[in-house]
Coordinates of C-alpha atoms in Angstrom, one line a residue:
X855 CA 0.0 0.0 0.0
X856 CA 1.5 3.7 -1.0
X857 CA 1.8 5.6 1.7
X858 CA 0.2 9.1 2.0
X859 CA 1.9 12.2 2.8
X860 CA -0.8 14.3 4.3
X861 CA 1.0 17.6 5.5
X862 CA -0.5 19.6 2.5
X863 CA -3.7 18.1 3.9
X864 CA -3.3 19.0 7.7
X865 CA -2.3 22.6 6.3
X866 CA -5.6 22.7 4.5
X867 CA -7.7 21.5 8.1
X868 CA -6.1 23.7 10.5
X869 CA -6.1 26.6 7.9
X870 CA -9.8 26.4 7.8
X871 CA -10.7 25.6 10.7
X872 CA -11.3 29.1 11.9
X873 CA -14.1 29.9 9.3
X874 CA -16.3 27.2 11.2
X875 CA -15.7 28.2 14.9
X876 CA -18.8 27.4 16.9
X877 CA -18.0 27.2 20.5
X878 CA -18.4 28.8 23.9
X879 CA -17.0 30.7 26.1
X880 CA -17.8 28.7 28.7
X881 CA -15.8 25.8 27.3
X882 CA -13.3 27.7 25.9
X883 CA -15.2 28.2 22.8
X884 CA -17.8 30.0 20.8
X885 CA -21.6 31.0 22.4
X886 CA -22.9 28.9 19.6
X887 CA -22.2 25.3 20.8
X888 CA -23.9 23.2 23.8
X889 CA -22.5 21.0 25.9
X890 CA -24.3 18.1 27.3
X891 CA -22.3 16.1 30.2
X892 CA -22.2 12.7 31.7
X893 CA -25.3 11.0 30.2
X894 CA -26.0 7.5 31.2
X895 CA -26.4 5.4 27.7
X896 CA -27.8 2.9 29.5
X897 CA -31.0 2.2 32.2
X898 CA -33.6 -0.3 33.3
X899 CA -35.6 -0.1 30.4
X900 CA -32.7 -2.0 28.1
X901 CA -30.8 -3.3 30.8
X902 CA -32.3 -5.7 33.8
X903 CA -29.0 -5.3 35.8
X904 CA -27.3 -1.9 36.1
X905 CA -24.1 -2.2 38.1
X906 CA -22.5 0.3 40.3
X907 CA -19.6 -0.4 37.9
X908 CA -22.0 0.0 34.7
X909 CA -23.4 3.1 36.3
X910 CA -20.0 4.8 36.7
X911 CA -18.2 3.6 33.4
X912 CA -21.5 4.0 31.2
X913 CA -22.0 7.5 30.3
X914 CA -21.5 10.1 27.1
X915 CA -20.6 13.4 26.8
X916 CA -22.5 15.2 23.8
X917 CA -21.0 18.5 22.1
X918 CA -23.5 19.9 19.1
X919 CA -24.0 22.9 17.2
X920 CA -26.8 25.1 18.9
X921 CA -28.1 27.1 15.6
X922 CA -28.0 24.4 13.1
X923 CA -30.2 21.0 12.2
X924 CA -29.5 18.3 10.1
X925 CA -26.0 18.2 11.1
X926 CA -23.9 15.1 10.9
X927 CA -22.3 13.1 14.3
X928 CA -19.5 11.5 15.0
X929 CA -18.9 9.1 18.0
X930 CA -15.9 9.0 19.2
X931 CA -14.3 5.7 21.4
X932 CA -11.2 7.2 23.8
X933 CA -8.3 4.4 23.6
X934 CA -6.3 2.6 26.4
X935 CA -5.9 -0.7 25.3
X936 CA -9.3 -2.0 26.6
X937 CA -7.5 -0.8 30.1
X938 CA -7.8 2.8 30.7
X939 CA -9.2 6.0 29.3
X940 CA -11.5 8.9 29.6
X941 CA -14.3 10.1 27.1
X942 CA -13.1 13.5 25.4
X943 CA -13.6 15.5 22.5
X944 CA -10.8 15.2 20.2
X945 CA -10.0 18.8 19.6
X946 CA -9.1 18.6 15.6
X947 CA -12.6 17.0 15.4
X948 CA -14.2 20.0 17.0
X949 CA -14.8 23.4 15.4
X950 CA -16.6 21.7 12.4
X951 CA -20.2 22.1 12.8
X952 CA -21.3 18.6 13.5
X953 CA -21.6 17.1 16.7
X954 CA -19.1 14.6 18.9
X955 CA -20.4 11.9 21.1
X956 CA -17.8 11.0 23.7
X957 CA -18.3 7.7 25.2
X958 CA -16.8 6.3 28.0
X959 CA -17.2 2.0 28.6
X960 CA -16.3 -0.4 30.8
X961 CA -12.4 -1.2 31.6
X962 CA -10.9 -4.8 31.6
X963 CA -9.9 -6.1 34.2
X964 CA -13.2 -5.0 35.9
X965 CA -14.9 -6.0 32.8
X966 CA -14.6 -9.1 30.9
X967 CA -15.0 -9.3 27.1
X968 CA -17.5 -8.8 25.2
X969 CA -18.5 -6.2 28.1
X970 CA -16.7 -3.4 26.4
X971 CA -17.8 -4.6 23.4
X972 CA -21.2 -4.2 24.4
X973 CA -21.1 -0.2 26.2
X974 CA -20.0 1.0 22.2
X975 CA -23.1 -0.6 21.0
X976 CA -25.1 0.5 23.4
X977 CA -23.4 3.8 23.3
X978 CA -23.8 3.8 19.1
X979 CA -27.5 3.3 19.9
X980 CA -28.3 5.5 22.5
X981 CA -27.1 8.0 19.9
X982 CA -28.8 6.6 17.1
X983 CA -32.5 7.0 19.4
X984 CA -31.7 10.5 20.7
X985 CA -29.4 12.5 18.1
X986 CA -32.3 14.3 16.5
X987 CA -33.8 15.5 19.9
X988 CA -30.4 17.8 19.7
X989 CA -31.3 18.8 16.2
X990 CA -28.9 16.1 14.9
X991 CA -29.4 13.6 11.7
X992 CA -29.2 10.1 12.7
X993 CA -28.9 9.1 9.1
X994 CA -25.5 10.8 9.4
X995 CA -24.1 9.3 12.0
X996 CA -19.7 8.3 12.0
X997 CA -17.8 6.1 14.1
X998 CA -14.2 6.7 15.4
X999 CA -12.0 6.2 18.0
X1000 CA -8.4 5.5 18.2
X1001 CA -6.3 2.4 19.2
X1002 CA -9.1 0.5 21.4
X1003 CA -11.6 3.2 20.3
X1004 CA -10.2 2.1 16.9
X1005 CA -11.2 -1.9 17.5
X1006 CA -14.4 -0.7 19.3
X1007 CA -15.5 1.0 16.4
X1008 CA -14.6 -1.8 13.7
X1009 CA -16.2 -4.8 15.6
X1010 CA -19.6 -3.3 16.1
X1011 CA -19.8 -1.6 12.5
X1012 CA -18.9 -5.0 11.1
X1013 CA -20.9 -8.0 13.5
X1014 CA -24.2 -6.3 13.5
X1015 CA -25.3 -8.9 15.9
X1016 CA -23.8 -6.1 19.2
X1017 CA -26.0 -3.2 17.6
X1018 CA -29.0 -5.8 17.0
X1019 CA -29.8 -6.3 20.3
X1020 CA -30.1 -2.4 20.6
X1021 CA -32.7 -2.6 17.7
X1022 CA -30.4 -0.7 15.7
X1023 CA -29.1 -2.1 12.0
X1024 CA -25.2 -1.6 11.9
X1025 CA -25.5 -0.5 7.9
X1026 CA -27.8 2.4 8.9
X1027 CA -24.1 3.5 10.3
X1028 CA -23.1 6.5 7.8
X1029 CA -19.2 5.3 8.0
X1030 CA -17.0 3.7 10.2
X1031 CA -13.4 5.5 10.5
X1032 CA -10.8 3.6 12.8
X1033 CA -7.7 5.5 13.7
X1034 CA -5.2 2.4 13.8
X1035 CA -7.2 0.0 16.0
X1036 CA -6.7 -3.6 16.0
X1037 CA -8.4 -6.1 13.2
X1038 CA -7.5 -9.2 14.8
X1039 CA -8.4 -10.5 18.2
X1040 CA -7.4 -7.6 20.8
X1041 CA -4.4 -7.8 22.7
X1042 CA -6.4 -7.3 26.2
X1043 CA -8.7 -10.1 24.8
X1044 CA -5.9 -12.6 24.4
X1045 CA -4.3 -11.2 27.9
X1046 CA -7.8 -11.8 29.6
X1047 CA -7.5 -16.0 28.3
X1048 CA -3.9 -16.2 29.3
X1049 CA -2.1 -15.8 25.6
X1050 CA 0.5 -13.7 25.1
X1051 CA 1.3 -11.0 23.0
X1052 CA 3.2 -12.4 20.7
X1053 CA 0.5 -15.1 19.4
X1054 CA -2.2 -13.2 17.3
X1055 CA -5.3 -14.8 16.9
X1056 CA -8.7 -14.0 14.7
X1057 CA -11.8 -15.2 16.1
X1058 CA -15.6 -13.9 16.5
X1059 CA -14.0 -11.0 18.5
X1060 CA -11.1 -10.2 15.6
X1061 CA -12.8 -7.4 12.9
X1062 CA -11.2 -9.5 9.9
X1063 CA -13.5 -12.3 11.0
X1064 CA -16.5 -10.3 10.3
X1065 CA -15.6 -8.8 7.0
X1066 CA -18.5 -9.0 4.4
X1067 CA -19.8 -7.0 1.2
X1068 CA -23.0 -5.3 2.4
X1069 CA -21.2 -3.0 5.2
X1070 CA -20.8 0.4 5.7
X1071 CA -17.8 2.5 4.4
X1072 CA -14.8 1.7 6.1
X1073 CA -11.6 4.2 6.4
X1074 CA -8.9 2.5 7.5
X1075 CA -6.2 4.9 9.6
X1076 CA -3.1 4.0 11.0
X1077 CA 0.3 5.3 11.2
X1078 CA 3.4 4.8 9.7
X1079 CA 4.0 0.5 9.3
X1080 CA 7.7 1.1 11.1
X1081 CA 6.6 3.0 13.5
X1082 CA 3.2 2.1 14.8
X1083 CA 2.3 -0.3 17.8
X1084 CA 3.4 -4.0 16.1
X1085 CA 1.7 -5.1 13.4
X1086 CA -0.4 -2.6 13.4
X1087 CA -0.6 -1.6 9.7
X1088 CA -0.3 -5.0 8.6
X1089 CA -3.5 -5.6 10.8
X1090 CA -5.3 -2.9 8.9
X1091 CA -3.8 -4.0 5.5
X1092 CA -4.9 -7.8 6.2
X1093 CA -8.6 -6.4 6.9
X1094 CA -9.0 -3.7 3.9
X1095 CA -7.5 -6.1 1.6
X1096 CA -9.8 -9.2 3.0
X1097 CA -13.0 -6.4 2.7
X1098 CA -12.1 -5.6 -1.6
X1099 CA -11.8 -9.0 -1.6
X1100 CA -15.3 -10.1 -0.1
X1101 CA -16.7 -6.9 -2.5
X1102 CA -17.0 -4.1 -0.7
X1103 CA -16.4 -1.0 -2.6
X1104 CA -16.0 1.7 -0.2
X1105 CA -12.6 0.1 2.1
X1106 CA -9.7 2.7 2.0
X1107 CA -6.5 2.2 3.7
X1108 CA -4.4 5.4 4.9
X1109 CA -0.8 5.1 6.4
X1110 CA 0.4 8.3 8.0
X1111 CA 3.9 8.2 6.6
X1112 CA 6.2 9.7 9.6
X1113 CA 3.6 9.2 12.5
X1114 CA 4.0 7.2 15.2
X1115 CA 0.5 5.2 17.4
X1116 CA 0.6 8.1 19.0
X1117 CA 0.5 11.1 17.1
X1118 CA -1.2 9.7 14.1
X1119 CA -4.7 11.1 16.1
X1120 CA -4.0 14.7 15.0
X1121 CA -3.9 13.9 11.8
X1122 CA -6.0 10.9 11.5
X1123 CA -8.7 13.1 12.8
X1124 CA -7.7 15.5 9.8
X1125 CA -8.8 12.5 7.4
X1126 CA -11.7 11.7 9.6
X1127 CA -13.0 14.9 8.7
X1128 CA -12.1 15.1 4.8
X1129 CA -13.5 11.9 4.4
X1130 CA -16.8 12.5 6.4
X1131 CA -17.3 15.6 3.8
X1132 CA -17.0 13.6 1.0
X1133 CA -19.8 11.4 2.2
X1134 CA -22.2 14.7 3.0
X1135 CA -21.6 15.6 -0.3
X1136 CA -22.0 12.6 -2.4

């Protein structure tokens, strides 16, 4: 796969960025944005049990535009290996005039798989059933996230059975954007059965074991192949490769040629945004 060289592109992101400022001065932005904190994504009605753990870990932070309707969202999964993390807006997402959904979820070892697995779904739902109460479209709904968020984001866009039991069809997803999460099993996943991380594995819980045809489009982030996390481009190569393959015809694969795990977000998020306007606007 050629890599791309996107510092023309980041110039062209943070150059513009100014002419869509809609945030307030409350957050540190303009008067023309709201924001909605720690909103529990799950309750009684779909859940029988609600933990004190679940209660704590399962909530969302929503940041939309307060003047416009119709706008576009995108969901965004914080990473931490499956171990740690808070919910956050990613700042180069921000400014854009469509709305982030920052979701926190349950943490291994406290939670076991699929339980994380599970909180994105019900997190991708709960936005799905209340997006156009904030003047949102839930026909234009993204999801994102990086490293974990990354994995998060791929397995419930691509087994629709997590975001069935929510009532919600994982193609009515608008696209699904990864920043350099993991396609094969996840490393916690492997930790929590006693493997190490040197043996990779693809089962149910690996995204390449779920790649089909009739998905939603899938951007495919990561950084540079020699110096990302191990494997990690191959990974995403393995999956976008396995997805043409199977006959889907909207899989792209970026590398980040000079970016490490790390600070491929910045610029990932760049992408995440380019490619989200190409959908609007198609």
């Amino acid at each position: 796969m050629t890599k791309w060289i996107t510092i023309a592109l980041i110039i062209v992101c943070c150059g513009t960025s100014n002419q869509h400022s809609l945030y307030s001065e409350e957050t540190g932005n303009s008067a023309e944005t709201i924001i909605v904190k720690d909103i529990p994504y799950r309750d009684h009605k779909t859940n029988k049990v609600l933990t004190e753990y679940m209660q704590e870990r399962c909530r969302l932070d929503v940041e939309y535009p307060s003047n416009d309707a119709g706008f576009a969202t995108i969901v965004w999964f914080h990473g931490g290996g499956l171990k740690s993390g808070e919910r956050s807006f990613p700042e180069r997402l921000r400014n854009h005039g469509i709305a982030i959904v920052a979701v926190n979820y349950r943490l291994f070892p406290k939670a076991k798989n699929p339980d994380f697995i599970d909180d994105a779904a019900a997190a991708v739902a709960w936005t799905f059933k209340n997006i156009e109460s904030y003047g949102g479209d839930s026909q234009k709904i993204f999801i994102s996230g990086h490293s974990a968020g990354g994995y998060l984001t791929s397995m419930i866009g691509l087994d629709p059975s997590y975001l069935k039991v929510y009532g919600i069809e994982a193609n009515a997803i608008a696209g699904l954007l990864p920043l350099s999460g993991q396609t094969i099993t996840h490393t916690t996943i492997r930790e929590e059965r006693g493997l190490p991380r040197s043996q990779p594995i693809s089962d149910k819980f690996a995204p390449i074991f779920h790649n089909r045809k009739d998905c939603p489009p899938l951007i495919l982030i990561t950084g540079d192949r020699e110096l990302e996390l191990w494997g990690r481009y191959e990974e995403n190569a393995l999956l976008a490769r396995l997805m043409k393959e199977a006959g889907h015809q909207q899989t792209k694969l970026y590398e980040l040629d000079g970016f490490n795990h790390g600070t491929m977000v910045n610029p990932g998020c760049d992408l995440v945004l380019v490619e989200i306007k190409k959908f609007l606007d198609d």
